């Protein structure tokens, strides 16, 4: 079955450490996205990529970095510069790069806790 | 510019009674509209989408939504709530004028279902 796999489901880190969240899709989608979810704030866009080797900042990119070396993979690194990294992180993809009427497909998320 | 407002942050219904989750949108173009559902610690699942075809859209699990251009609304309804419908619901708008990956999320409505 096609889908998006995020790993790990739960991640614990000490403050000051960088951590990388994995996102892999086998849907052959061009566009991939990273969202952060906090209680009562909905989803906020961190980064998105519409094609391999290219990506754009979203609303809250500070303290995060991404890469898109392969179509299937879009890892997110939460750096020590991110002031409040504890959150639920969601990866998504959709087909096409300019298709505004295509829905997003989501992974099951990674819950990151930094202490 | 696009925007989306979910009018209720929390809705509580009794099992077997109707569900109404309200969503208003703003768009400078003909929008596409989506409803997603999220169960705790899970990703978002597409319930239904409107993309300028029929204004009454049927989705999964007995949900439907009606696109009303004159009222700029896209409310989600279900005739009879089930305990398994308890979750958070997100209304999303997208149009060809959007940036940030083209999709704008509402802040979500948490649906509680009482036995």
Tab-separated table of N, CA and C in Angstrom, chain A residues 1-9 20-27 29 32-34 72-76 89-93 105-110, chain B residues 43:
chain	number	residue	atom	x	y	z
A	1	UNK	N	0.841	-1.205	0.000
A	1	UNK	CA	0.000	0.000	0.000
A	1	UNK	C	0.867	1.242	0.000
A	2	UNK	N	0.433	2.248	-0.774
A	2	UNK	CA	1.179	3.493	-0.789
A	2	UNK	C	0.859	4.333	0.419
A	3	UNK	N	1.861	5.115	0.836
A	3	UNK	CA	1.613	5.965	1.978
A	3	UNK	C	2.849	6.729	2.384
A	4	UNK	N	2.741	7.388	3.523
A	4	UNK	CA	3.833	8.173	4.082
A	4	UNK	C	4.229	7.571	5.423
A	5	UNK	N	5.507	7.344	5.594
A	5	UNK	CA	6.013	6.752	6.829
A	5	UNK	C	6.871	7.765	7.553
A	6	UNK	N	6.492	8.047	8.787
A	6	UNK	CA	7.294	8.913	9.644
A	6	UNK	C	7.891	8.069	10.767
A	7	UNK	N	9.153	8.317	11.028
A	7	UNK	CA	9.778	7.587	12.128
A	7	UNK	C	10.766	8.485	12.845
A	8	UNK	N	10.951	8.248	14.156
A	8	UNK	CA	10.170	7.342	14.988
A	8	UNK	C	8.837	7.974	15.380
A	9	UNK	N	7.985	7.224	16.051
A	9	UNK	CA	6.704	7.768	16.487
A	9	UNK	C	6.895	8.708	17.685
A	20	UNK	N	16.951	14.617	13.955
A	20	UNK	CA	16.397	14.521	12.611
A	20	UNK	C	15.203	13.585	12.595
A	21	UNK	N	14.107	14.076	12.019
A	21	UNK	CA	12.877	13.310	11.878
A	21	UNK	C	12.788	12.814	10.437
A	22	UNK	N	12.438	11.551	10.313
A	22	UNK	CA	12.408	10.932	8.995
A	22	UNK	C	11.008	10.995	8.390
A	23	UNK	N	10.946	11.196	7.064
A	23	UNK	CA	9.693	11.131	6.325
A	23	UNK	C	9.964	10.520	4.965
A	24	UNK	N	9.296	9.411	4.691
A	24	UNK	CA	9.460	8.710	3.412
A	24	UNK	C	8.077	8.468	2.805
A	25	UNK	N	7.952	8.675	1.482
A	25	UNK	CA	6.682	8.406	0.808
A	25	UNK	C	6.912	7.554	-0.438
A	26	UNK	N	5.943	6.667	-0.683
A	26	UNK	CA	6.015	5.839	-1.889
A	26	UNK	C	4.803	6.093	-2.782
A	27	UNK	N	4.298	7.327	-2.723
A	27	UNK	CA	3.135	7.719	-3.512
A	27	UNK	C	3.543	8.358	-4.838
A	29	UNK	N	4.697	11.276	-5.173
A	29	UNK	CA	4.268	12.674	-5.140
A	29	UNK	C	5.464	13.605	-5.282
A	32	UNK	N	6.270	17.804	-0.989
A	32	UNK	CA	6.278	17.315	0.389
A	32	UNK	C	6.326	18.483	1.352
A	33	UNK	N	5.772	18.254	2.547
A	33	UNK	CA	5.576	19.335	3.509
A	33	UNK	C	5.906	18.864	4.929
A	34	UNK	N	6.359	19.808	5.753
A	34	UNK	CA	6.484	19.565	7.187
A	34	UNK	C	5.637	20.597	7.931
A	72	UNK	N	11.511	10.603	-2.755
A	72	UNK	CA	10.763	9.868	-1.735
A	72	UNK	C	10.988	10.374	-0.318
A	73	UNK	N	12.034	11.169	-0.098
A	73	UNK	CA	12.467	11.454	1.257
A	73	UNK	C	12.585	12.949	1.525
A	74	UNK	N	12.130	13.361	2.711
A	74	UNK	CA	12.161	14.784	3.069
A	74	UNK	C	12.419	14.897	4.578
A	75	UNK	N	13.641	14.635	5.025
A	75	UNK	CA	13.930	14.676	6.463
A	75	UNK	C	13.963	16.098	7.018
A	76	UNK	N	13.542	16.214	8.256
A	76	UNK	CA	13.512	17.501	8.967
A	76	UNK	C	14.478	17.432	10.144
A	89	UNK	N	5.011	16.631	15.106
A	89	UNK	CA	5.446	17.009	13.763
A	89	UNK	C	4.802	16.091	12.730
A	90	UNK	N	4.226	16.705	11.724
A	90	UNK	CA	3.513	15.967	10.687
A	90	UNK	C	4.140	16.217	9.328
A	91	UNK	N	4.363	15.140	8.599
A	91	UNK	CA	4.858	15.206	7.232
A	91	UNK	C	3.695	14.906	6.287
A	92	UNK	N	3.666	15.560	5.143
A	92	UNK	CA	2.593	15.354	4.181
A	92	UNK	C	3.147	15.440	2.768
A	93	UNK	N	2.369	14.923	1.833
A	93	UNK	CA	2.760	15.037	0.430
A	93	UNK	C	1.518	15.235	-0.416
A	105	UNK	N	-1.713	14.203	1.706
A	105	UNK	CA	-1.701	12.902	2.361
A	105	UNK	C	-0.717	12.996	3.517
A	106	UNK	N	-1.129	12.576	4.696
A	106	UNK	CA	-0.323	12.756	5.899
A	106	UNK	C	0.255	11.450	6.419
A	107	UNK	N	1.436	11.550	7.031
A	107	UNK	CA	1.959	10.479	7.848
A	107	UNK	C	1.317	10.505	9.225
A	108	UNK	N	1.722	9.573	10.087
A	108	UNK	CA	1.120	9.476	11.420
A	108	UNK	C	1.843	10.298	12.475
A	109	UNK	N	2.841	11.055	12.051
A	109	UNK	CA	3.441	12.027	12.955
A	109	UNK	C	4.546	11.474	13.841
A	110	UNK	N	5.369	12.405	14.308
A	110	UNK	CA	6.407	12.122	15.310
A	110	UNK	C	6.215	13.099	16.454
B	43	UNK	N	-1.997	11.045	12.248
B	43	UNK	CA	-1.995	12.043	11.198
B	43	UNK	C	-3.406	12.436	10.800
